Short mmCIF file of C-alpha atoms in Angstrom, two decimals:
data_model
loop_
_atom_site.label_atom_id
_atom_site.label_comp_id
_atom_site.label_asym_id
_atom_site.label_seq_id
_atom_site.Cartn_x
_atom_site.Cartn_y
_atom_site.Cartn_z
CA MET A 1 34.34 26.42 -15.77
CA LEU A 2 31.13 25.63 -17.67
CA ASP A 3 31.22 25.45 -21.46
CA LYS A 4 29.28 27.93 -23.57
CA GLU A 5 26.50 25.49 -24.45
CA LEU A 6 25.77 24.75 -20.77
CA LEU A 7 25.90 28.44 -19.90
CA ASP A 8 23.49 29.32 -22.70
CA GLN A 9 21.07 26.60 -21.57
CA LEU A 10 21.30 27.68 -17.95
CA LYS A 11 20.73 31.32 -18.85
CA SER A 12 17.49 30.42 -20.63
CA TYR A 13 16.32 28.40 -17.62
CA LEU A 14 17.11 31.23 -15.21
CA GLU A 15 14.73 33.47 -17.13
CA MET A 16 11.94 31.43 -15.47
CA VAL A 17 13.12 32.41 -11.97
CA THR A 18 10.75 34.74 -10.10
CA GLU A 19 12.44 34.98 -6.66
CA PRO A 20 16.00 36.09 -5.81
CA ILE A 21 18.65 33.40 -5.34
CA GLU A 22 21.84 33.70 -3.31
CA LEU A 23 24.70 31.23 -3.69
CA VAL A 24 26.80 31.05 -0.52
CA ALA A 25 30.05 29.11 -0.86
CA THR A 26 32.35 27.65 1.79
CA LEU A 27 35.73 27.28 0.13
CA GLY A 28 39.10 25.91 1.12
CA GLU A 29 42.43 25.58 -0.62
CA GLY A 30 42.96 23.63 -3.80
CA PRO A 31 41.70 23.36 -7.38
CA LYS A 32 38.19 22.10 -6.50
CA SER A 33 37.50 25.22 -4.45
CA GLU A 34 38.77 27.40 -7.29
CA ASP A 35 36.57 25.51 -9.73
CA MET A 36 33.58 26.09 -7.48
CA ARG A 37 34.33 29.81 -7.22
CA ALA A 38 34.56 30.03 -11.01
CA MET A 39 31.35 28.06 -11.55
CA LEU A 40 29.27 30.10 -9.10
CA THR A 41 30.64 33.35 -10.48
CA GLU A 42 29.64 32.28 -13.99
CA ILE A 43 26.14 31.34 -12.82
CA ALA A 44 25.64 34.64 -10.99
CA GLU A 45 26.57 36.54 -14.14
CA LEU A 46 23.74 34.87 -16.07
CA SER A 47 20.85 36.53 -14.21
CA GLU A 48 20.26 39.64 -12.17
CA LYS A 49 18.22 37.53 -9.76
CA VAL A 50 21.29 35.44 -8.82
CA THR A 51 24.12 36.61 -6.58
CA ALA A 52 27.13 34.75 -5.21
CA ARG A 53 29.31 35.26 -2.18
CA PHE A 54 32.20 33.25 -0.81
CA ASP A 55 32.18 33.75 2.95
CA GLY A 56 30.25 30.65 3.96
CA THR A 57 31.11 28.79 7.16
CA GLY A 58 29.65 25.37 6.45
CA PRO A 59 31.13 22.12 7.85
CA ARG A 60 32.36 20.90 4.44
CA HIS A 61 34.44 22.55 1.76
CA PRO A 62 34.18 23.09 -1.06
CA ALA A 63 30.40 23.38 -0.69
CA PHE A 64 27.69 25.91 -1.40
CA ASP A 65 24.13 26.70 -0.37
CA VAL A 66 21.39 27.65 -2.81
CA THR A 67 19.20 30.00 -0.75
CA ARG A 68 16.24 32.33 -1.10
CA PRO A 69 17.07 35.54 0.83
CA GLY A 70 14.53 36.41 3.49
CA SER A 71 13.36 32.79 3.83
CA ASP A 72 14.48 29.54 5.47
CA ILE A 73 14.66 27.81 2.07
CA HIS A 74 18.02 26.46 1.05
CA VAL A 75 19.71 23.33 -0.24
CA THR A 76 23.38 22.44 -0.12
CA PHE A 77 25.82 20.83 -2.56
CA ALA A 78 29.10 19.57 -1.09
CA GLY A 79 31.31 19.22 -4.14
CA LEU A 80 30.78 20.19 -7.75
CA PRO A 81 27.37 19.03 -9.06
CA LEU A 82 28.46 18.21 -12.58
CA GLY A 83 27.96 15.05 -14.63
CA HIS A 84 24.58 13.48 -13.87
CA GLU A 85 24.07 15.99 -11.05
CA PHE A 86 24.16 19.13 -13.19
CA THR A 87 20.43 18.74 -13.77
CA SER A 88 20.00 18.61 -9.99
CA LEU A 89 21.75 21.98 -9.74
CA VAL A 90 19.58 23.48 -12.47
CA LEU A 91 16.39 22.29 -10.78
CA ALA A 92 17.58 23.52 -7.38
CA LEU A 93 18.14 26.98 -8.84
CA LEU A 94 14.72 26.98 -10.48
CA HIS A 95 12.81 25.68 -7.46
CA VAL A 96 14.55 27.89 -4.90
CA GLY A 97 13.96 30.70 -7.38
CA GLY A 98 10.20 30.16 -7.28
CA HIS A 99 9.62 28.06 -10.39
CA THR A 100 6.81 25.50 -10.08
CA ILE A 101 7.74 22.05 -8.78
CA LYS A 102 6.21 19.37 -10.98
CA GLU A 103 5.00 16.64 -8.67
CA ASP A 104 1.74 15.00 -7.65
CA PRO A 105 -0.27 17.56 -5.61
CA ASP A 106 -1.11 14.99 -2.94
CA VAL A 107 2.56 14.11 -2.51
CA MET A 108 3.55 17.79 -2.25
CA ALA A 109 0.83 18.39 0.33
CA ALA A 110 2.15 15.47 2.35
CA VAL A 111 5.68 16.92 2.19
CA ALA A 112 4.47 20.34 3.36
CA ALA A 113 2.74 18.71 6.34
CA LEU A 114 5.81 16.76 7.57
CA PRO A 115 6.95 17.86 11.03
CA GLY A 116 10.58 18.89 11.34
CA PRO A 117 13.35 19.39 11.74
CA LEU A 118 14.45 16.83 9.13
CA GLU A 119 18.12 16.99 8.15
CA PHE A 120 18.88 14.80 5.12
CA THR A 121 22.34 14.02 3.75
CA THR A 122 22.74 12.13 0.47
CA TYR A 123 26.05 10.59 -0.49
CA MET A 124 26.17 10.36 -4.27
CA SER A 125 28.47 9.81 -7.22
CA LEU A 126 28.60 11.98 -10.32
CA GLU A 127 28.63 8.78 -12.40
CA CYS A 128 25.47 7.42 -10.73
CA GLN A 129 22.32 7.60 -12.86
CA ASN A 130 20.09 6.78 -9.86
CA CYS A 131 21.44 9.48 -7.55
CA PRO A 132 19.82 12.52 -9.25
CA THR A 133 16.32 11.19 -8.57
CA VAL A 134 17.04 11.12 -4.82
CA VAL A 135 18.93 14.42 -4.80
CA GLN A 136 16.25 16.23 -6.80
CA ALA A 137 13.42 14.82 -4.68
CA LEU A 138 15.02 15.86 -1.39
CA ASN A 139 16.00 19.29 -2.76
CA ALA A 140 12.41 19.87 -3.84
CA MET A 141 11.17 18.73 -0.43
CA ALA A 142 13.45 21.30 1.21
CA VAL A 143 11.80 23.99 -0.91
CA LEU A 144 8.26 22.79 -0.15
CA ASN A 145 8.91 22.54 3.59
CA PRO A 146 11.46 24.91 5.18
CA SER A 147 11.83 22.56 8.18
CA ILE A 148 13.57 20.12 5.82
CA ARG A 149 17.26 20.53 5.01
CA HIS A 150 19.19 18.58 2.40
CA THR A 151 22.88 18.29 1.59
CA ALA A 152 24.10 16.34 -1.44
CA VAL A 153 27.67 15.11 -0.84
CA GLU A 154 29.91 14.05 -3.73
CA GLY A 155 31.37 10.86 -2.30
CA SER A 156 34.62 10.84 -4.29
CA LEU A 157 35.50 14.32 -2.99
CA PHE A 158 34.81 13.46 0.65
CA GLN A 159 36.43 10.03 0.80
CA ASP A 160 37.28 10.21 4.51
CA GLU A 161 33.64 10.79 5.37
CA VAL A 162 32.51 7.99 3.07
CA THR A 163 35.11 5.61 4.54
CA ASN A 164 34.21 6.47 8.14
CA LYS A 165 30.56 5.70 7.44
CA ASN A 166 31.52 2.58 5.45
CA ILE A 167 29.45 3.72 2.48
CA LEU A 168 29.91 1.23 -0.37
CA ALA A 169 26.81 2.01 -2.44
CA VAL A 170 25.16 5.17 -3.71
CA PRO A 171 22.85 6.87 -3.27
CA THR A 172 22.96 6.48 0.52
CA VAL A 173 20.71 8.79 2.53
CA TYR A 174 21.01 9.75 6.20
CA LEU A 175 18.25 11.45 8.18
CA ASN A 176 19.21 13.33 11.34
CA GLY A 177 22.48 11.39 11.45
CA GLU A 178 20.94 7.91 11.07
CA LEU A 179 20.83 5.71 7.97
CA PHE A 180 17.51 6.34 6.20
CA GLY A 181 17.78 4.41 2.94
CA GLN A 182 19.90 3.32 -0.01
CA GLY A 183 19.13 3.14 -3.70
CA ARG A 184 16.81 5.03 -5.97
CA MET A 185 13.83 6.71 -4.27
CA ASP A 186 11.44 9.29 -5.62
CA MET A 187 9.51 11.84 -3.57
CA ALA A 188 6.47 9.62 -3.08
CA GLN A 189 8.64 6.76 -1.77
CA ILE A 190 10.51 9.06 0.62
CA VAL A 191 7.25 10.49 1.94
CA GLY A 192 5.88 6.97 2.31
CA LYS A 193 8.77 6.11 4.65
CA LEU A 194 8.20 9.25 6.71
CA ASP A 195 4.41 9.43 6.76
CA THR A 196 2.91 6.10 7.81
CA GLY A 197 -0.57 7.25 6.81
CA ALA A 198 0.44 8.05 3.24
CA GLY A 199 0.05 4.45 2.07
CA GLU A 200 -3.47 4.21 3.46
CA ARG A 201 -4.51 7.45 1.75
CA VAL A 202 -3.11 6.22 -1.59
CA ALA A 203 -4.90 2.89 -1.17
CA ALA A 204 -8.18 4.63 -0.44
CA LYS A 205 -7.85 6.81 -3.55
CA LEU A 206 -7.16 3.74 -5.69
CA THR A 207 -10.27 1.95 -4.49
CA GLU A 208 -12.42 5.02 -5.23
CA LYS A 209 -11.50 4.97 -8.93
CA GLU A 210 -14.05 3.79 -11.46
CA PRO A 211 -13.19 0.55 -13.34
CA PHE A 212 -10.85 0.93 -16.30
CA GLU A 213 -11.25 -0.58 -19.71
CA VAL A 214 -7.50 -1.28 -19.70
CA LEU A 215 -5.33 -1.35 -16.59
CA ILE A 216 -1.59 -1.56 -17.15
CA VAL A 217 0.59 -2.74 -14.27
CA GLY A 218 4.18 -1.59 -14.76
CA GLY A 219 5.79 1.58 -16.08
CA GLY A 220 8.80 0.41 -18.06
CA PRO A 221 9.09 0.51 -21.86
CA ALA A 222 6.44 -2.22 -22.26
CA GLY A 223 3.94 -0.56 -19.95
CA ALA A 224 4.51 2.90 -21.41
CA SER A 225 4.09 1.59 -24.96
CA ALA A 226 0.88 -0.21 -24.00
CA ALA A 227 -0.51 2.96 -22.40
CA VAL A 228 0.17 5.09 -25.47
CA TYR A 229 -1.47 2.56 -27.78
CA THR A 230 -4.60 2.06 -25.66
CA ALA A 231 -5.04 5.78 -24.93
CA ARG A 232 -4.83 6.56 -28.63
CA LYS A 233 -7.77 4.20 -29.13
CA GLY A 234 -9.83 6.45 -26.86
CA ILE A 235 -10.45 3.82 -24.19
CA ARG A 236 -10.24 4.51 -20.46
CA THR A 237 -6.67 3.61 -19.47
CA GLY A 238 -4.96 3.39 -16.11
CA LEU A 239 -1.28 2.73 -15.44
CA VAL A 240 0.16 1.91 -12.02
CA ALA A 241 3.93 1.65 -11.54
CA GLU A 242 6.07 1.32 -8.44
CA ARG A 243 8.64 3.45 -10.29
CA PHE A 244 8.21 4.74 -13.80
CA GLY A 245 10.96 3.52 -16.12
CA GLY A 246 11.66 0.17 -14.50
CA GLN A 247 15.03 -1.42 -15.29
CA VAL A 248 15.75 1.37 -17.80
CA LEU A 249 16.46 3.62 -14.82
CA ASP A 250 19.43 1.39 -13.95
CA THR A 251 20.87 1.47 -17.48
CA MET A 252 23.82 3.76 -18.02
CA SER A 253 23.97 3.96 -21.80
CA ILE A 254 21.54 2.91 -24.53
CA GLU A 255 23.12 2.63 -27.97
CA ASN A 256 20.92 0.07 -29.73
CA PHE A 257 17.51 1.73 -29.68
CA VAL A 258 16.96 2.19 -33.39
CA SER A 259 16.80 5.86 -34.51
CA VAL A 260 18.43 7.05 -31.25
CA PRO A 261 22.21 6.55 -31.55
CA TYR A 262 22.83 7.28 -27.86
CA THR A 263 20.87 8.10 -24.74
CA GLU A 264 20.99 7.27 -21.04
CA GLY A 265 18.48 5.29 -19.03
CA PRO A 266 17.03 8.07 -16.83
CA THR A 267 16.68 10.36 -19.85
CA PHE A 268 14.94 7.62 -21.80
CA ALA A 269 12.60 6.90 -18.86
CA ALA A 270 11.74 10.59 -18.51
CA ASN A 271 10.89 10.73 -22.21
CA LEU A 272 8.67 7.66 -21.85
CA GLU A 273 6.76 9.27 -18.99
CA GLU A 274 6.39 12.57 -20.83
CA HIS A 275 5.00 10.75 -23.87
CA VAL A 276 2.46 8.87 -21.75
CA LYS A 277 1.37 12.11 -20.07
CA GLN A 278 0.45 13.58 -23.46
CA TYR A 279 -2.57 11.26 -23.43
CA GLU A 280 -5.49 10.76 -21.06
CA VAL A 281 -3.83 8.07 -18.99
CA ASP A 282 -4.58 7.87 -15.27
CA LEU A 283 -1.00 7.46 -14.05
CA VAL A 284 -0.36 6.39 -10.46
CA LYS A 285 3.22 5.98 -9.20
CA GLY A 286 4.28 4.21 -6.03
CA PRO A 287 1.81 1.38 -5.25
CA VAL A 288 3.10 -2.19 -5.59
CA ALA A 289 0.78 -4.88 -6.99
CA THR A 290 0.25 -7.72 -4.53
CA LYS A 291 -2.49 -9.91 -6.04
CA LEU A 292 -4.42 -10.49 -9.27
CA VAL A 293 -7.97 -11.81 -9.04
CA PRO A 294 -9.25 -12.73 -12.54
CA ALA A 295 -12.89 -12.19 -13.43
CA THR A 296 -15.18 -15.08 -12.54
CA GLU A 297 -17.28 -14.80 -15.67
CA PRO A 298 -16.65 -13.88 -19.33
CA GLY A 299 -16.60 -10.11 -19.83
CA GLY A 300 -16.43 -9.50 -16.08
CA LEU A 301 -14.05 -7.24 -14.19
CA HIS A 302 -10.56 -8.31 -13.20
CA THR A 303 -9.23 -7.03 -9.86
CA VAL A 304 -5.66 -6.01 -9.05
CA GLU A 305 -4.82 -5.52 -5.37
CA PHE A 306 -2.19 -3.02 -4.23
CA GLY A 307 -1.98 -3.85 -0.54
CA PRO A 308 -5.25 -2.54 0.93
CA GLY A 309 -6.16 -0.71 -2.29
CA THR A 310 -7.76 -2.26 -5.35
CA LEU A 311 -8.40 -1.38 -8.98
CA LYS A 312 -10.79 -3.09 -11.39
CA ALA A 313 -10.65 -3.33 -15.18
CA ARG A 314 -12.16 -5.13 -18.15
CA THR A 315 -8.69 -5.98 -19.41
CA VAL A 316 -5.27 -6.00 -17.73
CA VAL A 317 -1.79 -5.71 -19.27
CA LEU A 318 0.91 -7.15 -17.00
CA ALA A 319 4.22 -5.39 -17.67
CA THR A 320 5.98 -5.65 -14.32
CA GLY A 321 9.47 -6.16 -15.75
CA ALA A 322 12.39 -7.82 -13.99
CA ARG A 323 15.04 -7.19 -11.35
CA TRP A 324 18.66 -8.20 -10.77
CA ARG A 325 19.15 -11.89 -10.09
CA HIS A 326 20.96 -12.64 -6.82
CA MET A 327 23.56 -15.37 -6.28
CA GLY A 328 21.64 -16.92 -3.38
CA VAL A 329 24.73 -17.76 -1.33
CA PRO A 330 25.52 -17.19 2.36
CA GLY A 331 26.68 -13.66 3.11
CA GLU A 332 25.14 -12.07 0.01
CA GLU A 333 22.24 -10.34 1.75
CA GLU A 334 24.26 -9.60 4.88
CA TYR A 335 26.83 -7.66 2.85
CA ARG A 336 24.51 -6.09 0.28
CA ASN A 337 25.52 -2.42 -0.06
CA LYS A 338 28.51 -3.27 2.16
CA GLY A 339 30.58 -4.50 -0.76
CA VAL A 340 28.00 -6.59 -2.64
CA THR A 341 26.43 -4.41 -5.31
CA PHE A 342 24.66 -4.62 -8.66
CA CYS A 343 25.47 -1.30 -10.35
CA PRO A 344 29.03 -0.81 -11.61
CA HIS A 345 28.33 2.69 -12.91
CA CYS A 346 26.82 3.92 -9.64
CA ASP A 347 29.14 2.29 -7.14
CA GLY A 348 32.35 1.76 -9.09
CA PRO A 349 33.97 5.05 -7.95
CA LEU A 350 33.60 3.97 -4.31
CA PHE A 351 35.98 1.06 -4.99
CA LYS A 352 38.81 3.12 -6.46
CA GLY A 353 42.09 1.23 -6.18
CA LYS A 354 40.47 -1.83 -4.55
CA ARG A 355 40.28 -5.49 -5.54
CA ILE A 356 36.84 -6.52 -6.76
CA ALA A 357 35.12 -9.42 -8.49
CA VAL A 358 32.46 -9.40 -11.19
CA ILE A 359 30.14 -12.41 -11.09
CA GLY A 360 28.97 -13.35 -14.57
CA GLY A 361 30.52 -13.71 -18.00
CA GLY A 362 27.67 -12.49 -20.19
CA ASN A 363 27.60 -9.12 -21.92
CA SER A 364 26.53 -7.30 -18.74
CA GLY A 365 29.29 -8.87 -16.68
CA ILE A 366 32.07 -8.28 -19.20
CA GLU A 367 30.96 -4.71 -19.87
CA ALA A 368 30.98 -4.10 -16.12
CA ALA A 369 34.45 -5.61 -15.77
CA ILE A 370 35.80 -3.41 -18.58
CA ASP A 371 34.34 -0.27 -17.03
CA LEU A 372 35.51 -1.12 -13.52
CA ALA A 373 39.05 -1.97 -14.66
CA GLY A 374 39.60 1.72 -15.34
CA VAL A 375 38.67 2.65 -11.75
CA VAL A 376 39.52 -0.17 -9.34
CA GLY A 377 42.84 -1.77 -8.59
CA HIS A 378 42.09 -5.25 -9.89
CA VAL A 379 39.12 -7.13 -11.38
CA THR A 380 38.49 -10.89 -11.24
CA VAL A 381 35.69 -12.19 -13.46
CA ILE A 382 33.98 -15.31 -12.06
CA GLU A 383 32.10 -17.41 -14.65
CA PHE A 384 30.10 -20.55 -13.80
CA LEU A 385 30.47 -22.09 -17.27
CA ASP A 386 33.65 -23.07 -19.09
CA VAL A 387 33.14 -20.36 -21.71
CA LEU A 388 32.39 -16.64 -21.60
CA ARG A 389 28.98 -15.91 -23.13
CA ALA A 390 29.70 -12.28 -23.97
CA ASP A 391 30.23 -10.98 -27.50
CA ASP A 392 33.68 -11.69 -28.89
CA VAL A 393 34.55 -8.00 -29.21
CA LEU A 394 33.90 -7.49 -25.50
CA VAL A 395 35.90 -10.56 -24.50
CA ALA A 396 38.84 -9.39 -26.62
CA LYS A 397 38.75 -5.97 -24.98
CA LEU A 398 38.62 -7.52 -21.51
CA LYS A 399 41.59 -9.79 -22.17
CA SER A 400 43.64 -6.82 -23.33
CA LEU A 401 43.42 -5.15 -19.91
CA PRO A 402 46.41 -5.65 -17.59
CA ASN A 403 44.54 -5.65 -14.26
CA VAL A 404 41.95 -8.34 -15.05
CA ASP A 405 41.87 -12.07 -14.29
CA ILE A 406 39.22 -14.54 -15.49
CA ILE A 407 38.26 -17.68 -13.56
CA MET A 408 36.14 -20.17 -15.49
CA SER A 409 34.04 -23.10 -14.26
CA ALA A 410 33.70 -21.46 -10.86
CA LYS A 411 30.66 -21.65 -8.59
CA THR A 412 30.50 -18.89 -5.98
CA THR A 413 29.66 -20.50 -2.62
CA GLU A 414 29.90 -17.73 -0.01
CA VAL A 415 30.49 -14.01 0.46
CA LEU A 416 33.05 -13.42 3.20
CA GLY A 417 33.18 -10.39 5.46
CA ASP A 418 34.26 -8.98 8.81
CA GLY A 419 30.79 -7.97 9.97
CA THR A 420 30.88 -4.52 8.39
CA ALA A 421 32.25 -5.03 4.88
CA VAL A 422 33.15 -7.64 2.28
CA THR A 423 36.60 -9.18 2.66
CA GLY A 424 36.40 -11.89 -0.01
CA LEU A 425 34.47 -14.78 -1.49
CA SER A 426 34.69 -18.54 -1.66
CA TYR A 427 34.15 -20.48 -4.87
CA GLU A 428 34.21 -24.11 -5.94
CA ASP A 429 36.36 -25.12 -8.89
CA ARG A 430 33.75 -27.15 -10.81
CA THR A 431 36.49 -29.15 -12.56
CA SER A 432 38.40 -30.32 -9.49
CA GLY A 433 35.79 -29.77 -6.75
CA GLU A 434 38.34 -27.79 -4.74
CA VAL A 435 37.02 -24.81 -2.72
CA LYS A 436 39.14 -21.68 -3.01
CA THR A 437 38.96 -18.13 -1.67
CA LEU A 438 39.71 -14.67 -3.05
CA ASP A 439 40.59 -11.59 -1.01
CA LEU A 440 38.32 -8.77 -2.19
CA GLN A 441 36.73 -5.51 -1.12
CA GLY A 442 33.82 -5.59 -3.54
CA ILE A 443 31.59 -7.98 -5.51
CA PHE A 444 29.53 -6.83 -8.50
CA VAL A 445 26.78 -9.32 -9.35
CA GLN A 446 25.87 -9.46 -13.06
CA ILE A 447 24.07 -12.77 -13.63
CA GLY A 448 20.87 -11.75 -15.34
CA LEU A 449 17.33 -10.90 -14.32
CA LEU A 450 14.35 -12.38 -12.48
CA PRO A 451 10.76 -11.52 -13.53
CA ASN A 452 8.66 -9.60 -11.00
CA THR A 453 5.85 -12.13 -11.02
CA GLU A 454 5.71 -13.75 -7.57
CA TRP A 455 2.42 -11.96 -6.92
CA LEU A 456 0.86 -13.67 -9.97
CA LYS A 457 1.29 -17.30 -8.84
CA GLY A 458 -2.01 -19.11 -9.10
CA ALA A 459 -3.63 -16.32 -11.15
CA VAL A 460 -2.05 -16.80 -14.60
CA GLU A 461 0.19 -19.46 -16.09
CA LEU A 462 3.89 -18.95 -15.36
CA SER A 463 6.86 -20.72 -16.95
CA PRO A 464 9.36 -22.72 -14.85
CA ARG A 465 11.49 -19.52 -14.83
CA GLY A 466 8.57 -17.55 -13.40
CA GLU A 467 7.80 -15.71 -16.64
CA ILE A 468 4.22 -14.94 -17.69
CA VAL A 469 3.34 -17.38 -20.46
CA ILE A 470 1.94 -15.48 -23.47
CA ASP A 471 1.12 -16.28 -27.07
CA GLY A 472 2.00 -14.27 -30.16
CA ARG A 473 -0.73 -11.75 -29.34
CA GLY A 474 0.46 -11.20 -25.78
CA ALA A 475 -2.50 -13.15 -24.38
CA THR A 476 -2.19 -15.19 -21.18
CA ASN A 477 -4.27 -18.26 -20.37
CA ILE A 478 -6.93 -15.96 -18.84
CA PRO A 479 -9.21 -14.13 -21.31
CA GLY A 480 -8.76 -10.38 -21.01
CA ILE A 481 -5.37 -10.55 -19.30
CA PHE A 482 -2.27 -9.87 -21.37
CA GLY A 483 1.47 -9.73 -20.74
CA ALA A 484 4.32 -7.67 -22.17
CA GLY A 485 8.03 -7.09 -21.74
CA ASP A 486 10.71 -8.70 -19.59
CA ALA A 487 8.22 -10.32 -17.19
CA THR A 488 6.96 -12.59 -19.98
CA THR A 489 8.20 -15.47 -22.11
CA VAL A 490 8.92 -13.09 -25.00
CA PRO A 491 12.48 -13.87 -26.17
CA TYR A 492 15.29 -11.30 -26.02
CA LYS A 493 15.00 -8.91 -23.10
CA GLN A 494 15.64 -5.67 -24.96
CA ILE A 495 14.00 -2.24 -24.76
CA VAL A 496 12.87 -2.27 -28.37
CA VAL A 497 11.39 -5.76 -27.94
CA ALA A 498 9.58 -4.68 -24.77
CA GLU A 499 8.05 -1.68 -26.50
CA GLY A 500 6.88 -3.86 -29.36
CA SER A 501 5.35 -6.39 -27.01
CA GLY A 502 3.62 -3.58 -25.12
CA ALA A 503 2.03 -2.36 -28.33
CA THR A 504 0.99 -5.92 -29.21
CA ALA A 505 -0.63 -6.46 -25.80
CA ALA A 506 -2.44 -3.12 -26.02
CA LEU A 507 -3.86 -3.82 -29.47
CA SER A 508 -4.89 -7.29 -28.34
CA ALA A 509 -6.63 -5.80 -25.30
CA PHE A 510 -8.51 -3.39 -27.55
CA ASP A 511 -9.50 -6.24 -29.85
CA HIS A 512 -10.74 -8.21 -26.83
CA LEU A 513 -12.84 -5.24 -25.68
CA ILE A 514 -14.59 -4.72 -28.99
CA ARG A 515 -15.39 -8.43 -29.26
CA THR A 516 -16.88 -8.74 -25.77
CA SER A 517 -19.66 -6.92 -23.94
CA ALA A 518 -20.28 -3.16 -23.84
CA PRO A 519 -17.54 -0.88 -22.47
CA VAL A 520 -17.27 -0.09 -18.78
CA PRO A 521 -19.48 2.90 -17.86
CA GLN A 522 -17.48 6.11 -17.90
CA PRO A 523 -17.16 8.09 -14.65
CA ALA A 524 -19.58 10.97 -14.28
#
């Protein structure tokens, strides 16, 4: 079932297991159950600490529990955790088998203190690059706290269940039978939703920190690059990020990062974080910046507020990145994750055989349409302009596909639905002014990005598009405050450009520090 390379890798990982693991499968008829039997048998043969049996009585099949005999610890996979979820299986084996969970100690303590029972179910897709973060976090929580249970359900294998719950976006998480959340969430964010006091404790810890010489806000490629460059200068560096990786986490494939022919967004983000952690960077994940208060005098301390918590620094690098741009039409928010979605790789499999539209004719939109055409029944590309802006090679590929239509000069005016799911959209023909409708089951919005800068209004100069205005050195209009990456006016929103701008901002911050007053006193 698993190829030799995967088996060899898994065998080396299982050497780190210290506690026994039992795999208990609930199987039915059919090839998927046979594949699961073969896979679990192969895994059990790799280590004397792993056993497998096939007499499970779970509610879904094929499914299997990863358990620690003699304890209440177990996690469940309904379906075959291959593709992006194979790493989730490996980590589940390691953590159930006693290997150390790598997470912030305060977050793990909060998980252990959660009252149960808490029964989580995650509906995921093997093609979804965001799903493993949720699956791995909840699996680890089930190991840290035996009153927590987690089942990861492969949506494409349990279509009836997905249809009955009207799940049109992954990951979708249920807690004790009720909808808990959708989209990427790490352990800290999940705990924050469960433990209302967690945010206050994080805020208090932020405020207790001594002032930094450089504070970086944002953990994407620009923020990570800035952190590495400032830390290597030996100056006290802090980095706060709502989620480390930023937009990279939502990128399926990266093929234009020079020297790396191919990688995937979550892998790239993990490598960024690992690189930052090799230096003395005070890394805080989870808090969201809400206000910037520039210093009132030259060489003074700037303040960044994170809700009730605050941090101070001599210099600040703003690298807050960007997010998907919305259409801003009636029905869009009402039917978000009910047919309106932004991630073709994550959610495409949920629309198998259905009619969908892709909004946007740039590279992102045309790439999405090409990918989706191989899964869905029919794709209609809606483009506002009278020309597609994507690269010619992509447009040629799109036009060669038999189940794709292209509508030009079309302004989307409304998302239509029946109260529970998308049923179509209305658009205005910009040539004739006529309003027309399309019958659809899904709408994938691919119309660019918006900078995450609303919290900076009135603090630094912003462009009409909301971007942080910077010069060639990454400097804003406020001395000691710098910008980098997709949140700024730097042209070309690319990973390699963001990393370069992060390095530029970091070096400029260092230059500012050595040309102004003495460094901030170091903590005792």
